Coordinates of C-alpha atoms in Angstrom, one line a residue:
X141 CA -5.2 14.2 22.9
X142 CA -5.1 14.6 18.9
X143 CA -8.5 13.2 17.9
X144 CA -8.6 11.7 14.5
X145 CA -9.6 13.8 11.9
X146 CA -13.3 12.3 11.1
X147 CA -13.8 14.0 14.2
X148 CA -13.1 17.7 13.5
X149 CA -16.1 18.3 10.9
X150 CA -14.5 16.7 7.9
X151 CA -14.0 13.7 6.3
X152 CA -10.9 11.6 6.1
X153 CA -9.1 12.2 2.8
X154 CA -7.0 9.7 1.1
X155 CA -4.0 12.7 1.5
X156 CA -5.1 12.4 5.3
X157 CA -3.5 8.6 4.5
X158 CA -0.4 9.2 3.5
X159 CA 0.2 12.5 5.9
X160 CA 0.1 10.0 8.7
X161 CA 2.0 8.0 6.8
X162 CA 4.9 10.2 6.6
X163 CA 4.7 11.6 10.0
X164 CA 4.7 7.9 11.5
X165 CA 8.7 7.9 11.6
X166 CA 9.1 10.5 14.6
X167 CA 6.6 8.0 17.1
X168 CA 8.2 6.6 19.9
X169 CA 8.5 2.5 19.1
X170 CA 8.0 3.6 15.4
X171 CA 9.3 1.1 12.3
X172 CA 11.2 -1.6 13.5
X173 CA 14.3 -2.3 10.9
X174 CA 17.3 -4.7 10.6
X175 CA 19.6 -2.7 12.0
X176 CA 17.4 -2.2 15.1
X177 CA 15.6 -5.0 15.7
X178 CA 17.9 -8.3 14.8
X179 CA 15.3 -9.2 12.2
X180 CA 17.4 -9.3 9.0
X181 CA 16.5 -12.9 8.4
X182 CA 12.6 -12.1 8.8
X183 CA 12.9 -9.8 5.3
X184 CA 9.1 -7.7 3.9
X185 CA 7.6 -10.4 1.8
X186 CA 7.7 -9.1 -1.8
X187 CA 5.6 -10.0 -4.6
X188 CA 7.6 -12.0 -5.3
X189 CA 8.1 -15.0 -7.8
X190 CA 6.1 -16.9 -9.8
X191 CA 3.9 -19.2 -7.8
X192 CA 3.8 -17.9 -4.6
X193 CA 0.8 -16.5 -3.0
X194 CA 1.5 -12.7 -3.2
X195 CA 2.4 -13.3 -7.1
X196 CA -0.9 -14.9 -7.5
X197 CA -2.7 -12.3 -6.0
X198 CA -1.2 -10.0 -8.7
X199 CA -1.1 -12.3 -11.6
X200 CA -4.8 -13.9 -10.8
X201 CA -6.5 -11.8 -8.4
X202 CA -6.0 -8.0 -9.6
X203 CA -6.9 -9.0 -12.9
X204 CA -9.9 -10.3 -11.9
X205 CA -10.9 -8.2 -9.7
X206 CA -10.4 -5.1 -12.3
X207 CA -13.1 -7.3 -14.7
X208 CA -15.4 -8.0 -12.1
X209 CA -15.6 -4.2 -11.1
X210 CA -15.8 -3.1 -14.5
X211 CA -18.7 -5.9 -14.8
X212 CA -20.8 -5.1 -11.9
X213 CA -20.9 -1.3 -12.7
X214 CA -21.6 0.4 -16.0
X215 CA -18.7 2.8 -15.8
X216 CA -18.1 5.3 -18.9
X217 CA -15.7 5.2 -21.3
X218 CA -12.9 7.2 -19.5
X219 CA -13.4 4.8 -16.6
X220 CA -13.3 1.7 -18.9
X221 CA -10.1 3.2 -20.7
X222 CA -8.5 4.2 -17.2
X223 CA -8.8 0.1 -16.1
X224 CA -7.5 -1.2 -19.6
X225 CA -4.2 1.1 -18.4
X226 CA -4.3 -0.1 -14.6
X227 CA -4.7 -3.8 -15.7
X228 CA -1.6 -3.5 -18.7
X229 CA 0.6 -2.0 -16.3
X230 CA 0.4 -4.5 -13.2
X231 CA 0.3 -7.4 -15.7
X232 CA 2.8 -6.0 -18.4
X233 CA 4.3 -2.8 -17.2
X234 CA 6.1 -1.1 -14.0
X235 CA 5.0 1.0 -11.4
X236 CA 4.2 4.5 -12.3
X237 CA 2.9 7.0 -9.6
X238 CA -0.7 8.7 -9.6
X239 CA -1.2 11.2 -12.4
X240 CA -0.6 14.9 -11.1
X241 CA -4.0 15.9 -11.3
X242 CA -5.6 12.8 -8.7
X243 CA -6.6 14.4 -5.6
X244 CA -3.7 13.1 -3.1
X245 CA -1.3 12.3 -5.5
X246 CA 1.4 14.3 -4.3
X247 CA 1.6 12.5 -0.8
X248 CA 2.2 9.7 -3.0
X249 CA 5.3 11.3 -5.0
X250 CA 8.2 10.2 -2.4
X251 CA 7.8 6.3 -2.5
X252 CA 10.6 4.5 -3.6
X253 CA 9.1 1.7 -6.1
X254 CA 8.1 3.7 -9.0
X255 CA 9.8 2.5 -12.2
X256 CA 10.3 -1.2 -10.1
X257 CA 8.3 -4.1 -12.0
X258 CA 5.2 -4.7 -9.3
X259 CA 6.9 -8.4 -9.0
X260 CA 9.7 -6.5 -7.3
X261 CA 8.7 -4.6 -4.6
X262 CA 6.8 -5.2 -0.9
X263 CA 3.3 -6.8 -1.5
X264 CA 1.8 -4.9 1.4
X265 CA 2.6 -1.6 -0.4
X266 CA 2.1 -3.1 -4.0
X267 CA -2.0 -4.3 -2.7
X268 CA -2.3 -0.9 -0.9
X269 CA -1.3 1.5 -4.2
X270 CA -2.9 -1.3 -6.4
X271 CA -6.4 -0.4 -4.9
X272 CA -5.8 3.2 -4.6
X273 CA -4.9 3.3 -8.5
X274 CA -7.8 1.4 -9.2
X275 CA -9.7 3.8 -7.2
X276 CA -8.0 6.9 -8.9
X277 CA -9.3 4.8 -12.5
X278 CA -12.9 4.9 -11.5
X279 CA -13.0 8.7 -10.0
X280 CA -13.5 8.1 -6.8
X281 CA -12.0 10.7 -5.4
X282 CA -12.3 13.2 -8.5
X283 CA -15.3 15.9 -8.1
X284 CA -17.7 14.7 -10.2
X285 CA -20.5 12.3 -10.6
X286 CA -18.5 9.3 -9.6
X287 CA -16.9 11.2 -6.8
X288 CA -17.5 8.8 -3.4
X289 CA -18.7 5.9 -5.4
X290 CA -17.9 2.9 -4.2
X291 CA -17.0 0.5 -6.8
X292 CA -16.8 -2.9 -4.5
X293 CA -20.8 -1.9 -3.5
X294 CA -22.7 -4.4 -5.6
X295 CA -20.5 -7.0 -3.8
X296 CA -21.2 -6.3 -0.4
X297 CA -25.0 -5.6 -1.0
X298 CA -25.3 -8.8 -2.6
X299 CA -23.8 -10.8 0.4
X300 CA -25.7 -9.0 3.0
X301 CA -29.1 -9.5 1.4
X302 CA -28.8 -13.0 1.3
X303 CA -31.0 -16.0 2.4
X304 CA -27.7 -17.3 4.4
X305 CA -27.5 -14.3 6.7
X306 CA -31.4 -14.6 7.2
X307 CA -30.8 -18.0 8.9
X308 CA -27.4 -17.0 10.6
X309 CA -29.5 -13.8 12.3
X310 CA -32.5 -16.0 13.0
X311 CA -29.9 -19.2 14.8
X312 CA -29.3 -15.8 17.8
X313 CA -32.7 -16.4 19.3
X314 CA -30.9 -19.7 20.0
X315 CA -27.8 -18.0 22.4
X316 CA -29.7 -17.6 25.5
X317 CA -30.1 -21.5 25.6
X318 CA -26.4 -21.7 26.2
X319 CA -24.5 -21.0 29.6
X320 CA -22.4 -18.2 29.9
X321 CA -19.8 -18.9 29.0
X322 CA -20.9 -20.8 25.9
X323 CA -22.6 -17.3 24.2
X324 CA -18.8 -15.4 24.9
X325 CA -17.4 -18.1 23.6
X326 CA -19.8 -18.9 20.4
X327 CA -20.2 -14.8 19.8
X328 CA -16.2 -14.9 19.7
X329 CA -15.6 -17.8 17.1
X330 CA -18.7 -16.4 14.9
X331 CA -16.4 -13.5 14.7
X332 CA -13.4 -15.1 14.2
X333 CA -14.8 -16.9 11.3
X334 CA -17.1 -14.1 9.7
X335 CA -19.1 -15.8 7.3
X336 CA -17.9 -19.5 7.4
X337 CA -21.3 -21.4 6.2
X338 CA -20.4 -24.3 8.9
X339 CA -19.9 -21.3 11.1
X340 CA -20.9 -17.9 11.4
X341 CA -24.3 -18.2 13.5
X342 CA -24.7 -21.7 13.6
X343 CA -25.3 -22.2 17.3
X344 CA -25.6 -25.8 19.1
X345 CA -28.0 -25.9 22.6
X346 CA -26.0 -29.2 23.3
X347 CA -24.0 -29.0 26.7
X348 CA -21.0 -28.4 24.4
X349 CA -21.9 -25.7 22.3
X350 CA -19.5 -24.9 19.5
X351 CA -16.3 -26.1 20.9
X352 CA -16.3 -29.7 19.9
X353 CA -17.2 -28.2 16.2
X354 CA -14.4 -26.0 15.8
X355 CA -11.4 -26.9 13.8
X356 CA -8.9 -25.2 12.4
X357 CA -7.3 -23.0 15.3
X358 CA -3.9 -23.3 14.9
X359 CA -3.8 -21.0 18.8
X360 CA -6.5 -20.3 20.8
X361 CA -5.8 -17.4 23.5
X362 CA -9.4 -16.6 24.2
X363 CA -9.4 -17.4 27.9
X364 CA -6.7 -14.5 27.9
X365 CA -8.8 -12.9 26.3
X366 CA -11.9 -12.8 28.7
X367 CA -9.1 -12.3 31.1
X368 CA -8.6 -9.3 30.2
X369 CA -12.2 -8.1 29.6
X370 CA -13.5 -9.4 33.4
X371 CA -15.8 -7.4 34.6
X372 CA -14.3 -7.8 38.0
X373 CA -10.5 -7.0 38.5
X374 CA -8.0 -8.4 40.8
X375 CA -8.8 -6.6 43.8
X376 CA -13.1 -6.8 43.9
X377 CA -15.8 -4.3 42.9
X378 CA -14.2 -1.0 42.4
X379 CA -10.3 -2.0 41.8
X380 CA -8.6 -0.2 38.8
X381 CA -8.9 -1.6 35.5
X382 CA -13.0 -2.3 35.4
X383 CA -15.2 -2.3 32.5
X384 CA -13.4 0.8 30.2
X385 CA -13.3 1.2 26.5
X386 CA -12.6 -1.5 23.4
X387 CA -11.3 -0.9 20.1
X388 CA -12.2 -3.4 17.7
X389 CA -10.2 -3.0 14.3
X390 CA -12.9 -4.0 11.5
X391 CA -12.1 -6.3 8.6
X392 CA -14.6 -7.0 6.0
X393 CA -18.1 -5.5 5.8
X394 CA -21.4 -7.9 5.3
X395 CA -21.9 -11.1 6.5
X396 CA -18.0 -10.8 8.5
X397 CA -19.0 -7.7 9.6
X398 CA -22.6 -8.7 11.3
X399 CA -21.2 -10.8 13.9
X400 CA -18.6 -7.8 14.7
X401 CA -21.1 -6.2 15.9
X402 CA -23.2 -8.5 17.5
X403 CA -19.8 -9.3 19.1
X404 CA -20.0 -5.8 20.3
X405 CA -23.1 -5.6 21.2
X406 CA -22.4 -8.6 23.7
X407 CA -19.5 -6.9 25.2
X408 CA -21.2 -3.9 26.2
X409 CA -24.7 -5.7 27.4
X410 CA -22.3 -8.0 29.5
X411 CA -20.3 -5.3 30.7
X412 CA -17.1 -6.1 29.6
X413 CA -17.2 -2.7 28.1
X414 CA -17.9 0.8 28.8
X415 CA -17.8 1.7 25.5
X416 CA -16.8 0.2 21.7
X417 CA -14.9 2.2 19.3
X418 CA -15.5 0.3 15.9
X419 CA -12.5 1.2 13.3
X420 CA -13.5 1.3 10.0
X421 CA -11.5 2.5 6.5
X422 CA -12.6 5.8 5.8
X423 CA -12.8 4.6 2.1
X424 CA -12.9 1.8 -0.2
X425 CA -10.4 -0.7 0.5
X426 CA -9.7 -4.3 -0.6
X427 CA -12.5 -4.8 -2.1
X428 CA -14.7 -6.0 1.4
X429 CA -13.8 -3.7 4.0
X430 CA -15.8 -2.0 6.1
X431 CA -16.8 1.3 5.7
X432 CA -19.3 3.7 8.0
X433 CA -22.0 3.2 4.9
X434 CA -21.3 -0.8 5.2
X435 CA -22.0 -0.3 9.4
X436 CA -25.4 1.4 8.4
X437 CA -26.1 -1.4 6.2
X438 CA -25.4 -3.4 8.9
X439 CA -27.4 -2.0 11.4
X440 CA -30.4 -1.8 8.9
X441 CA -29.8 -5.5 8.0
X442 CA -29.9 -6.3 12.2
X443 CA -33.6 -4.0 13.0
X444 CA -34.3 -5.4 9.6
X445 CA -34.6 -9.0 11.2
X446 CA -36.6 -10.6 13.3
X447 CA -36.5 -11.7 17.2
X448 CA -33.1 -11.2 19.0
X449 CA -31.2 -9.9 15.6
X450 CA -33.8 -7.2 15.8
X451 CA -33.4 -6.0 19.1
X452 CA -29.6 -6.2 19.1
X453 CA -29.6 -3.8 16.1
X454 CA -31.3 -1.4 18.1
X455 CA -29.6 -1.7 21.1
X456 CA -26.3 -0.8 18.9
X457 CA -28.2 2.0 17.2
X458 CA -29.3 3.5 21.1
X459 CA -25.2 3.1 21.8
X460 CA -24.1 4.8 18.2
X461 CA -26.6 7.7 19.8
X462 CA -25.3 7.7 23.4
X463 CA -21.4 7.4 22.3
X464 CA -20.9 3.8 23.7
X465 CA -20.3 2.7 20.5
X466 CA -18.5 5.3 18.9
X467 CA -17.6 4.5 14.5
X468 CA -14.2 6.1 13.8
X469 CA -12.3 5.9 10.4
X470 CA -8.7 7.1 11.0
X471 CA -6.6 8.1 7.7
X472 CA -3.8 5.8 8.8
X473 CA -6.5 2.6 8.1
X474 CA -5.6 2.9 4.1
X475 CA -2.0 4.1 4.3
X476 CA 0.6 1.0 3.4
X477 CA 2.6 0.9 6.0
X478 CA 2.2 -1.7 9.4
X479 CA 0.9 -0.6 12.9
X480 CA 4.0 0.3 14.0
X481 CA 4.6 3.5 12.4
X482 CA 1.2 4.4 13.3
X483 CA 0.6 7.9 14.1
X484 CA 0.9 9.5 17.7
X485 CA -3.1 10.2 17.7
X486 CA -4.0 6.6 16.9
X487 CA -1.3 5.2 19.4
X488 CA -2.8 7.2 22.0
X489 CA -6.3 5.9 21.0
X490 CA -5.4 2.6 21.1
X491 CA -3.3 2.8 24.2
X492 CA -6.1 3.9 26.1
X493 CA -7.9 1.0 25.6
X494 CA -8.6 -1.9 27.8
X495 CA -7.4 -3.6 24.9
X496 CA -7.7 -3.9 20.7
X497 CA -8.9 -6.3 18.9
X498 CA -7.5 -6.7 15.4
X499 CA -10.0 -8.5 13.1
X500 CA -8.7 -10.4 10.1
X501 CA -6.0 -11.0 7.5
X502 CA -4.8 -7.7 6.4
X503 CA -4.7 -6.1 10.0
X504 CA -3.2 -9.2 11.2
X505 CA -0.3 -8.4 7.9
X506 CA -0.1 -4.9 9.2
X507 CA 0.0 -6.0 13.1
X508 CA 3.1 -7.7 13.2
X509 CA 4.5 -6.8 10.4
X510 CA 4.5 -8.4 6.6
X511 CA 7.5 -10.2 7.0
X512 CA 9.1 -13.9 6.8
X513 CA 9.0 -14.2 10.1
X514 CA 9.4 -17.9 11.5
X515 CA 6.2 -19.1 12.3
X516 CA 7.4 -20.0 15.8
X517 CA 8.3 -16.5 17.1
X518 CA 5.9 -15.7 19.7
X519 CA 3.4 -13.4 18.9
X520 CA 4.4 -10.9 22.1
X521 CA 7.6 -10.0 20.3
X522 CA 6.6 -9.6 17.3
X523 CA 4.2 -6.8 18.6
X524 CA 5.9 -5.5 21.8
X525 CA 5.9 -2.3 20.0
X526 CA 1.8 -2.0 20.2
X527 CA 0.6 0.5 22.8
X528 CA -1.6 -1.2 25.0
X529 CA -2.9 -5.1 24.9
X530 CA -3.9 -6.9 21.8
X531 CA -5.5 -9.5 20.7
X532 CA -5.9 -10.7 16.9
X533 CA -8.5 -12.6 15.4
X534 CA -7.8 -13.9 12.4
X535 CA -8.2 -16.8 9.4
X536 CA -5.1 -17.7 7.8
X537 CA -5.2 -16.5 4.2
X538 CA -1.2 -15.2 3.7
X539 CA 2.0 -16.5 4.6
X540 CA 2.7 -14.6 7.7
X541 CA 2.3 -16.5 10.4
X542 CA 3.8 -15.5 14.2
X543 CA 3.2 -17.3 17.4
X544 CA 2.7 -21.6 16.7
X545 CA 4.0 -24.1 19.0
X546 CA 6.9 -26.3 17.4
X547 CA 5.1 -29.1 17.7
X548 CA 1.7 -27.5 15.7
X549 CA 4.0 -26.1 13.5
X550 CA 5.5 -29.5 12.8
X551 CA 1.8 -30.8 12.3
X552 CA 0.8 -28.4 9.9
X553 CA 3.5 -28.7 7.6
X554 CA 3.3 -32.5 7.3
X555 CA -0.1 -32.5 6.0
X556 CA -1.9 -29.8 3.5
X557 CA 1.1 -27.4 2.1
X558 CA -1.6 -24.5 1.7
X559 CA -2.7 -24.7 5.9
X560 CA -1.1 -21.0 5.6
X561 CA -3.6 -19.5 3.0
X562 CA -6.6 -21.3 2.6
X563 CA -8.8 -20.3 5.0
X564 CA -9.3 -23.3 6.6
X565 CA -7.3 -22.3 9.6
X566 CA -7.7 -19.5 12.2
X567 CA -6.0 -18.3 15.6
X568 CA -6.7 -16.2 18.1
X569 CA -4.1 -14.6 20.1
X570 CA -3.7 -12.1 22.9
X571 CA -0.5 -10.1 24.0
X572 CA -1.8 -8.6 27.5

């Protein structure tokens, strides 16, 4: 097998990105179109018009983010300059492609949209070259003293030094008060959630754990998923299909990212897993997501602790050592483009797999696809094309929705008109 290329002595590149990228059309089950599929009412959202969410996160959230970046770091005056022009173009301007001299910039010259107002064009590609201009602004992958900086860093070490994720690691030396079944299911939704205050750690010794707490999942496939993860197959004790390896798709890094890897950590002390292969962006992406450098932090953060946090942070460091939990960051993580015209190296990785577990909003976007798709189209079509089973784990926080029951559906829609992107509401479904 092709093994991704953090691998083979060198790091991932953001040219590593869009070479997969452009190779992605020649895999078997590769990009699903209209012509193909049936799905020319289920159209790529697009930025879009004024007042929808993807227009807001141009028109409100780029902006701001540019500001807060440029307040949290003391960037020089080429860097300042370079996010003036970033933040007049996508607010008054079109799109115009990397300069010639930005490391990777040719493997960007072929995309269609350039000249096309950002309004205009798919919001999954228009996020994706948004944060790889804004990283191009700040140098980041530029030789130089602000080569490998990453400019989301004050962030992320804010939120993982604070007070809350003290108490959320201390409320673990609660879980073995809880049956069984009660710490997979509490480790799950603390996952799920990330850092939800209400959330996150919280654990309950009542007879009921978490489950009478938890509101807010729009589907809820978890017994498929523990299905799939038994440690005892149809067939007893030695039957094909035992304990064998997990891929867990990372979202954000911090506070969401601590109970990832405790989550981990429980899969592989349970036995539900031979082995963990964590996938992480090989840079800076979307402001939050997790990097290696965020997992370090993370497992500093964990020994850091006291009691049970403490000893599950070394327990994954003795795994990182032994190869049971093994960090990979795969080029294809920070291309803009959906899972299905993913590379023949990372199909085969995730095929392999007793099954992968796709964490949060973006993957989810990239899973099944960015699309209008009705709401009610179950979640097995929408993601036949995935190698192997997969389960996503998600809190709503875009349009795209697959997978709801009519009669949810129905629910949702009569009462708050932003169920969709608030963040109030999660699901969690499998496709075995």
């Amino acid at each position: 097998m092709t093994r991704p290329s953090q691998d083979n002595g060198r790091a991932p590149t953001d040219a590593d990105a869009e070479t997969a990228s452009a190779h992605a059309a020649s895999v078997p089950g590769g990009p699903r179109t209209a012509d193909t599929d049936g799905s020319q009412d289920r159209a790529p959202v697009v930025v879009g018009t004024p007042g929808s969410f993807a227009r807001g996160v141009l028109d409100e959230r780029h902006p701001a983010l540019i500001e807060r970046v440029r307040r949290a770091t003391p960037y020089p005056p080429a860097h300042q300059r370079a996010l003036d022009a970033l933040l007049d173009e996508i607010t008054k301007g079109s799109i115009e492609p990397l300069d010639d001299a930005e490391p990777g910039a040719d493997r960007w010259r072929d995309e269609p949209y350039y000249g096309q107002r950002w309004a205009d064009v798919p919001f999954l590609w228009a996020e994706s070259f948004f944060y790889r201009k804004l990283l191009a602004a700040l140098g980041h992958f530029t030789p130089g003293p602000w080569l490998g900086i990453d400019p989301f860093a004050p962030f992320k070490n804010a939120e993982l030094a604070g007070s809350e994720v003290d108490d959320e690691l201390s409320a673990l030396d609660r879980l073995p008060g809880l049956p069984p079944h009660e710490q997979d299911r509490t480790l799950l939704l603390s996952s799920l959630w990330g850092n939800r205050a209400d959330l996150g750690f919280q654990l309950s010794t009542g007879e009921s754990g978490l489950g009478d707490r938890v509101q807010g999942l729009v589907v809820d496939d978890s017994d498929a998923l523990w299905e799939i993860l038994a440690t005892e197959k149809p067939g007893g004790p030695g039957a094909p299909g035992g304990p064998g390896k997990v891929c867990l798709v990372a979202d954000n890094a911090g506070p969401e990212l601590l109970p990832d890897l405790v989550l981990a950590d429980h899969l592989l002390a349970t036995g539900r897993a031979a082995s963990v292969v964590l996938h992480l962006k090989p840079y800076p992406y979307y402001v939050s997501d997790a990097t290696t450098a965020d997992t370090l932090a993370c497992l500093g953060r964990l020994t850091g602790a006291s009691g049970r946090a403490a000893a599950v942070g070394e327990r994954l460091r003795d795994a990182v050592g032994d190869g049971r939990l093994i960090l990979r960051s795969h080029p294809f993580s920070c291309a803009p483009r959906p899972y299905d015209r993913m590379p023949a190296d990372l199909r085969e990785d995730f095929a392999s797999a007793t099954v992968t577990v796709m964490k949060g909003d973006l993957n989810y976007r990239r899973l099944v696809g960015d699309r209008h798709w009705p709401a009610t189209t179950p979640f097995a079509e929408a993601t036949a094309y995935f190698p192997g089973p997969v389960a996503a784990l998600r809190t709503l926080k875009c349009d795209v929705v697959t997978g709801l029951a009519p009669g949810t559906l129905a629910e949702l829609d009569a009462g708050a008109e932003s169920w969709r992107t608030s963040g109030t509401h999660a699901l969690i479904q499998v496709r075995s």
